[in-house]
Coordinates of C-alpha atoms in Angstrom, one line a residue:
Chain A
M1 CA 125.8 95.8 110.7
K2 CA 123.4 98.3 112.3
T3 CA 120.0 98.6 110.8
E4 CA 120.1 101.3 108.1
I5 CA 117.2 103.9 108.1
I6 CA 115.8 105.4 104.9
K7 CA 113.5 108.4 105.3
V8 CA 110.5 108.7 102.9
K9 CA 108.4 111.9 102.8
T10 CA 105.1 111.1 101.0
S11 CA 103.0 113.8 99.4
A12 CA 99.7 112.1 98.6
H13 CA 97.1 109.9 100.4
T14 CA 98.0 106.8 98.4
Q15 CA 101.4 106.8 96.8
M16 CA 104.2 104.4 95.7
T17 CA 107.7 105.7 96.0
D18 CA 110.6 103.9 94.3
I19 CA 113.3 103.3 96.9
T20 CA 115.6 100.9 95.0
R21 CA 118.6 103.3 94.9
D22 CA 118.3 104.0 98.6
V23 CA 118.2 100.3 99.4
Q24 CA 121.2 99.7 97.2
A25 CA 123.0 102.5 98.9
A26 CA 122.4 100.8 102.3
V27 CA 123.7 97.5 100.9
S28 CA 126.8 99.2 99.6
K29 CA 127.4 101.1 102.9
S30 CA 127.1 97.8 104.9
G31 CA 130.1 96.3 103.0
I32 CA 128.3 93.0 102.8
T33 CA 128.8 91.4 99.4
D34 CA 126.7 88.2 99.7
G35 CA 123.5 87.5 101.6
I36 CA 119.9 88.5 102.0
C37 CA 118.6 92.1 102.4
L38 CA 115.4 92.7 104.5
V39 CA 113.5 95.9 103.6
F40 CA 111.0 96.5 106.4
T41 CA 108.5 99.4 107.2
P42 CA 107.6 100.0 110.8
H43 CA 104.3 101.6 109.9
T44 CA 100.9 99.8 110.0
T45 CA 99.3 101.9 107.2
A46 CA 102.1 101.5 104.7
A47 CA 103.8 98.6 102.9
I48 CA 106.9 97.5 100.9
T49 CA 106.5 95.8 97.5
I50 CA 108.5 94.9 94.4
N51 CA 107.0 95.7 91.0
E52 CA 107.7 97.3 87.6
D53 CA 109.6 100.5 87.7
A54 CA 109.6 101.3 83.9
D55 CA 106.1 102.6 83.0
P56 CA 104.6 105.0 85.7
D57 CA 101.1 103.9 84.5
V58 CA 101.6 100.5 86.3
V59 CA 101.8 102.3 89.6
R60 CA 98.8 104.5 88.7
D61 CA 96.7 101.4 87.8
F62 CA 98.0 99.5 90.9
T63 CA 97.0 102.4 93.2
K64 CA 93.6 103.0 91.7
E65 CA 92.7 99.3 91.7
I66 CA 93.7 98.5 95.2
N67 CA 91.7 101.5 96.4
K68 CA 88.7 100.0 94.6
I69 CA 89.2 96.5 96.1
V70 CA 89.6 97.9 99.6
P71 CA 87.3 101.0 99.7
W72 CA 88.1 103.8 102.0
E73 CA 84.6 104.0 103.4
D74 CA 82.8 100.8 104.4
D75 CA 81.2 101.2 107.8
Y76 CA 84.4 100.7 109.6
L77 CA 84.5 100.9 113.5
H78 CA 88.0 102.2 114.0
M79 CA 87.7 105.8 115.1
E80 CA 90.8 107.0 113.2
G81 CA 88.9 106.1 110.0
N82 CA 91.9 104.5 108.3
S83 CA 91.0 100.8 108.5
A84 CA 91.3 100.4 104.7
A85 CA 95.0 101.5 105.0
H86 CA 95.6 98.9 107.7
L87 CA 94.2 96.1 105.5
K88 CA 96.1 97.2 102.4
S89 CA 99.3 97.2 104.6
S90 CA 98.8 93.5 105.4
M91 CA 97.7 92.6 101.9
I92 CA 100.8 94.0 100.3
G93 CA 103.0 93.3 103.4
A94 CA 105.4 95.0 105.7
S95 CA 108.6 93.7 104.1
E96 CA 110.5 92.3 101.1
Q97 CA 113.6 90.2 100.9
I98 CA 116.1 90.5 98.1
I99 CA 119.2 88.4 97.4
V100 CA 122.6 90.3 97.5
E101 CA 125.5 89.1 95.4
D102 CA 128.8 90.8 94.7
G103 CA 127.5 93.8 96.7
K104 CA 124.5 94.3 94.4
L105 CA 120.7 93.7 94.9
L106 CA 119.7 90.8 92.6
L107 CA 116.5 92.1 91.0
G108 CA 114.8 91.2 87.7
T109 CA 115.1 93.5 84.7
W110 CA 111.9 95.4 85.4
Q111 CA 111.8 95.1 89.2
G112 CA 112.1 98.1 91.6
I113 CA 111.5 98.3 95.3
Y114 CA 108.5 100.5 96.4
F115 CA 107.5 102.1 99.6
C116 CA 103.6 102.1 99.5
E117 CA 101.8 104.9 101.4
Y118 CA 98.2 104.2 102.2
D119 CA 97.4 107.0 104.7
G120 CA 99.6 110.0 103.7
P121 CA 101.0 112.4 103.4
R122 CA 103.4 111.6 106.2
N123 CA 107.0 111.3 107.1
R124 CA 107.9 107.6 107.0
E125 CA 110.8 105.3 107.6
V126 CA 112.1 102.1 106.0
W127 CA 114.5 99.8 107.9
V128 CA 117.2 97.8 106.0
K129 CA 119.1 94.9 107.4
I130 CA 121.5 92.6 105.5
I131 CA 122.6 89.2 106.7
Chain B
M1 CA 126.5 79.3 97.9
K2 CA 125.6 80.8 94.5
T3 CA 121.9 81.6 93.8
E4 CA 120.2 78.5 92.3
I5 CA 118.0 79.1 89.2
I6 CA 114.8 77.1 88.6
K7 CA 113.3 77.3 85.1
V8 CA 109.4 77.3 84.9
K9 CA 107.6 77.1 81.6
T10 CA 104.0 78.1 82.0
S11 CA 101.3 77.0 79.6
A12 CA 98.2 79.1 80.5
H13 CA 97.5 82.8 81.3
T14 CA 96.9 82.2 85.0
Q15 CA 98.5 79.1 86.4
M16 CA 100.0 77.8 89.7
T17 CA 103.0 75.4 89.3
D18 CA 104.1 73.3 92.3
I19 CA 107.9 73.8 92.6
T20 CA 108.5 72.2 96.0
R21 CA 110.7 69.4 94.6
D22 CA 112.8 71.8 92.6
V23 CA 113.3 74.0 95.7
Q24 CA 114.2 71.0 97.8
A25 CA 116.7 69.9 95.1
A26 CA 118.4 73.4 95.3
V27 CA 118.6 73.1 99.1
S28 CA 120.1 69.6 98.9
K29 CA 122.6 70.8 96.2
S30 CA 123.7 73.7 98.4
G31 CA 124.8 71.3 101.2
I32 CA 123.4 73.7 103.8
T33 CA 121.7 71.7 106.5
D34 CA 120.3 74.5 108.8
G35 CA 119.1 78.0 107.9
I36 CA 116.4 79.8 105.9
C37 CA 115.6 79.4 102.2
L38 CA 114.5 82.4 100.2
V39 CA 112.4 81.5 97.1
F40 CA 112.2 84.7 94.8
T41 CA 110.8 85.4 91.4
P42 CA 112.4 88.2 89.3
H43 CA 109.2 88.8 87.4
T44 CA 106.6 91.6 88.0
T45 CA 103.6 89.7 86.7
A46 CA 104.2 86.5 88.7
A47 CA 104.5 85.5 92.3
I48 CA 105.6 82.9 94.8
T49 CA 103.2 81.4 97.4
I50 CA 102.7 78.5 99.8
N51 CA 99.4 76.7 99.8
E52 CA 97.8 73.2 99.8
D53 CA 99.2 70.7 97.3
A54 CA 96.8 67.9 97.9
D55 CA 93.5 68.7 96.1
P56 CA 94.0 70.4 92.7
D57 CA 90.6 72.1 93.2
V58 CA 92.2 74.4 95.8
V59 CA 94.4 75.8 93.0
R60 CA 91.5 76.1 90.6
D61 CA 89.3 78.0 93.1
F62 CA 92.3 80.2 94.1
T63 CA 93.0 81.1 90.5
K64 CA 89.3 81.8 89.6
E65 CA 88.7 83.9 92.7
I66 CA 91.8 86.1 92.5
N67 CA 90.9 86.8 88.8
K68 CA 87.5 87.9 90.0
I69 CA 88.9 90.1 92.8
V70 CA 91.4 91.8 90.4
P71 CA 89.6 91.8 87.0
W72 CA 91.7 91.7 83.8
E73 CA 89.8 94.6 82.3
D74 CA 89.1 97.8 84.4
D75 CA 90.0 100.9 82.4
Y76 CA 93.7 100.5 83.1
L77 CA 96.1 103.0 81.6
H78 CA 99.2 100.8 81.2
M79 CA 99.6 100.1 77.5
E80 CA 100.7 96.5 77.8
G81 CA 97.3 95.8 79.2
N82 CA 98.5 93.6 82.1
S83 CA 98.1 95.8 85.1
A84 CA 95.9 93.2 86.8
A85 CA 98.9 90.8 86.7
H86 CA 101.1 93.5 88.3
L87 CA 98.7 94.0 91.2
K88 CA 98.2 90.2 91.7
S89 CA 102.0 89.9 91.8
S90 CA 102.3 92.3 94.7
M91 CA 99.2 90.9 96.5
I92 CA 100.6 87.4 96.6
G93 CA 104.2 88.6 96.8
A94 CA 107.5 88.0 95.0
S95 CA 109.0 85.6 97.6
E96 CA 108.6 83.1 100.4
Q97 CA 110.9 82.1 103.2
I98 CA 111.1 78.5 104.5
I99 CA 113.0 77.1 107.5
V100 CA 115.7 74.5 106.6
E101 CA 116.6 71.8 109.2
D102 CA 118.7 68.7 108.6
G103 CA 118.9 69.6 104.9
K104 CA 115.1 69.5 104.5
L105 CA 112.6 72.3 103.9
L106 CA 110.4 72.5 107.0
L107 CA 106.8 72.7 105.6
G108 CA 103.4 71.8 107.1
T109 CA 101.7 68.5 106.1
W110 CA 99.6 70.1 103.4
Q111 CA 102.0 72.9 102.2
G112 CA 103.6 73.1 98.8
I113 CA 105.6 76.0 97.2
Y114 CA 103.9 77.4 94.1
F115 CA 105.1 79.6 91.2
C116 CA 102.1 81.8 90.3
E117 CA 101.8 82.9 86.7
Y118 CA 99.5 85.9 86.1
D119 CA 100.4 86.8 82.5
G120 CA 101.4 83.6 80.7
P121 CA 102.3 81.5 78.9
R122 CA 105.9 82.5 79.4
N123 CA 109.4 81.1 80.2
R124 CA 110.0 82.1 83.8
E125 CA 112.7 81.9 86.5
V126 CA 112.7 81.3 90.3
W127 CA 115.8 82.2 92.3
V128 CA 116.7 80.2 95.4
K129 CA 119.2 81.3 98.1
I130 CA 119.9 79.6 101.4
I131 CA 121.6 81.3 104.3
Chain C
M1 CA 119.1 77.2 117.3
K2 CA 116.3 74.7 116.9
T3 CA 113.0 76.0 115.5
E4 CA 110.8 77.2 118.4
I5 CA 107.1 76.2 118.3
I6 CA 104.3 78.5 119.5
K7 CA 100.9 76.9 120.1
V8 CA 97.8 78.9 119.2
K9 CA 94.3 77.8 120.1
T10 CA 91.7 79.7 118.1
S11 CA 88.1 80.1 119.2
A12 CA 86.3 81.6 116.1
H13 CA 86.1 81.0 112.4
T14 CA 88.0 84.1 111.5
Q15 CA 90.3 85.5 114.2
M16 CA 93.5 87.5 114.7
T17 CA 95.6 86.5 117.7
D18 CA 98.4 88.8 118.9
I19 CA 101.5 86.6 119.3
T20 CA 104.2 89.4 119.8
R21 CA 105.1 88.3 123.3
D22 CA 105.4 84.6 122.4
V23 CA 107.7 85.5 119.5
Q24 CA 109.8 87.8 121.7
A25 CA 110.0 84.9 124.2
A26 CA 111.4 82.7 121.5
V27 CA 113.9 85.3 120.5
S28 CA 115.0 85.7 124.2
K29 CA 115.3 81.9 124.6
S30 CA 117.5 81.6 121.5
G31 CA 120.1 83.8 123.0
I32 CA 120.6 85.5 119.6
T33 CA 121.0 89.2 120.0
D34 CA 121.4 90.3 116.4
G35 CA 119.8 89.0 113.2
I36 CA 116.5 88.3 111.5
C37 CA 113.5 86.4 113.0
L38 CA 111.3 84.4 110.7
V39 CA 107.7 83.8 112.0
F40 CA 106.1 81.0 109.9
T41 CA 102.8 79.2 110.0
P42 CA 102.7 75.6 108.6
H43 CA 98.9 75.8 107.9
T44 CA 97.3 76.5 104.5
T45 CA 94.2 78.2 105.9
A46 CA 95.9 80.6 108.2
A47 CA 98.5 83.4 107.9
I48 CA 101.0 85.6 109.8
T49 CA 100.8 89.4 109.6
I50 CA 102.0 92.6 111.3
N51 CA 99.5 95.3 112.1
E52 CA 98.3 97.7 114.7
D53 CA 97.9 96.3 118.2
A54 CA 96.4 99.3 120.0
D55 CA 92.7 99.6 119.0
P56 CA 90.9 96.3 118.8
D57 CA 88.6 97.8 116.2
V58 CA 91.4 97.7 113.6
V59 CA 91.3 93.9 113.8
R60 CA 87.5 93.8 113.7
D61 CA 87.4 95.9 110.6
F62 CA 90.3 94.0 109.0
T63 CA 88.5 90.7 109.6
K64 CA 85.1 91.9 108.3
E65 CA 86.5 93.5 105.2
I66 CA 88.8 90.6 104.1
N67 CA 85.8 88.3 104.5
K68 CA 83.8 90.6 102.2
I69 CA 86.6 90.8 99.6
V70 CA 87.0 87.0 99.6
P71 CA 83.5 85.6 100.2
W72 CA 83.1 82.3 102.0
E73 CA 80.6 81.0 99.4
D74 CA 81.3 81.5 95.7
D75 CA 80.7 78.3 93.7
Y76 CA 84.0 76.8 94.8
L77 CA 84.9 73.3 93.6
H78 CA 87.1 72.2 96.6
M79 CA 85.0 69.7 98.6
E80 CA 86.2 70.8 102.0
G81 CA 84.4 74.1 101.3
N82 CA 87.2 76.3 102.7
S83 CA 88.8 77.7 99.4
A84 CA 88.2 81.2 100.7
A85 CA 90.5 80.4 103.6
H86 CA 93.2 79.1 101.3
L87 CA 93.2 82.3 99.2
K88 CA 93.2 84.6 102.3
S89 CA 96.2 82.6 103.6
S90 CA 98.2 83.4 100.4
M91 CA 97.0 87.1 100.2
I92 CA 98.2 87.8 103.8
G93 CA 101.1 85.3 103.6
A94 CA 102.5 82.4 105.6
S95 CA 105.3 84.4 107.2
E96 CA 106.8 87.6 108.5
Q97 CA 110.4 88.7 109.0
I98 CA 111.5 91.0 111.8
I99 CA 114.9 92.5 112.6
V100 CA 116.4 91.5 115.9
E101 CA 118.8 93.9 117.7
D102 CA 120.1 93.7 121.2
G103 CA 118.0 90.6 121.7
K104 CA 114.8 92.5 121.0
L105 CA 112.3 92.4 118.0
L106 CA 112.6 95.7 116.2
L107 CA 109.0 96.7 115.6
G108 CA 107.3 100.1 115.0
T109 CA 105.5 101.8 117.9
W110 CA 102.0 100.5 116.8
Q111 CA 103.1 97.1 115.3
G112 CA 102.2 93.7 116.7
I113 CA 102.6 90.3 115.2
Y114 CA 99.3 88.4 114.5
F115 CA 98.4 84.8 113.8
C116 CA 95.4 85.0 111.4
E117 CA 92.9 82.2 111.6
Y118 CA 90.7 81.8 108.5
D119 CA 89.1 78.4 109.1
G120 CA 88.8 77.9 112.9
P121 CA 88.4 77.1 115.6
R122 CA 91.5 74.9 115.5
N123 CA 94.7 74.1 117.4
R124 CA 97.5 75.8 115.4
E125 CA 101.2 76.2 115.4
V126 CA 103.6 79.0 114.6
W127 CA 107.3 78.2 113.9
V128 CA 110.0 80.7 114.9
K129 CA 113.6 80.7 113.6
I130 CA 116.3 83.3 114.2
I131 CA 119.4 83.6 112.1

């Protein structure tokens, strides 16, 4: 299969967008029923993670706390001024892998797949490959 | 192969459990001798990581320090009160991938695979898939 | 294909080394044109990450800030004294996965693959497997 591209338009500086349905759609489109799905973002100030998709307060707390751990201002040298976003990108990670069985993503009851924006708002991409 | 399920019973609030032998057993059971092994936890307040399995003080220091970086109490909104566990889950990550050669997990001399509990004690699962 | 080994000689205590070309060389050598490439380090005081490879200040800020978040001295028990390196290893992670298409690593415009040293200088290895 070709790599499937998901477009994500973020509207805030730090934001988590649930992309579980889009990833499942890419899996269904591929016709692959059994394997592993790689969800990868090609951006260096964003990340992919898996976390709870039930209570929106989880995402609010997550975002607030990670911004506290990696402060936006801290005598950084990088002229663009977004070094904190680069570090958060690597701390959370550029990709996730999910098992595919019977054509479905095998996720826990409370798990959703999130695109994490750390220097928005921007137009972003997520690449999906199933093997 | 079907996804193999490893059961982990944790006994503390924050705890790292070495599951290397269980993962190797799943690899051996699969009969696959060459590929990549995905070790995935379906929980949003737990994680999978690879780290030293020689000196137990490494795990003690690891646990103490991550609890200091992401404090349990910090004016979180999430009613369940375990937002810190959700953030630690994403910082450490829901999965690890290990090369399989000649039916064996290819790990470094000091590496072991750990299930990380961040909101225990609980009965947990780890899913293993080899491709 | 057999696992390809990349040798990395680090020269500082904390250091990020761009290994993108070495990983691409391993992909080219494998002859595999379509799949997923696993880049894995067998060390417990090092990590693999993907981040910007344009402005070297990004790496300088990254290194300085992560050393501030996980301080080298903090009443650790581990006799070797490198517990901070172990935690950073798990926070950044032992591996990355990259899509391979037409024999090329599919990376974003600004992305490079880095070996992260957290307890150097040392002679290190990176293992590459493509499936």
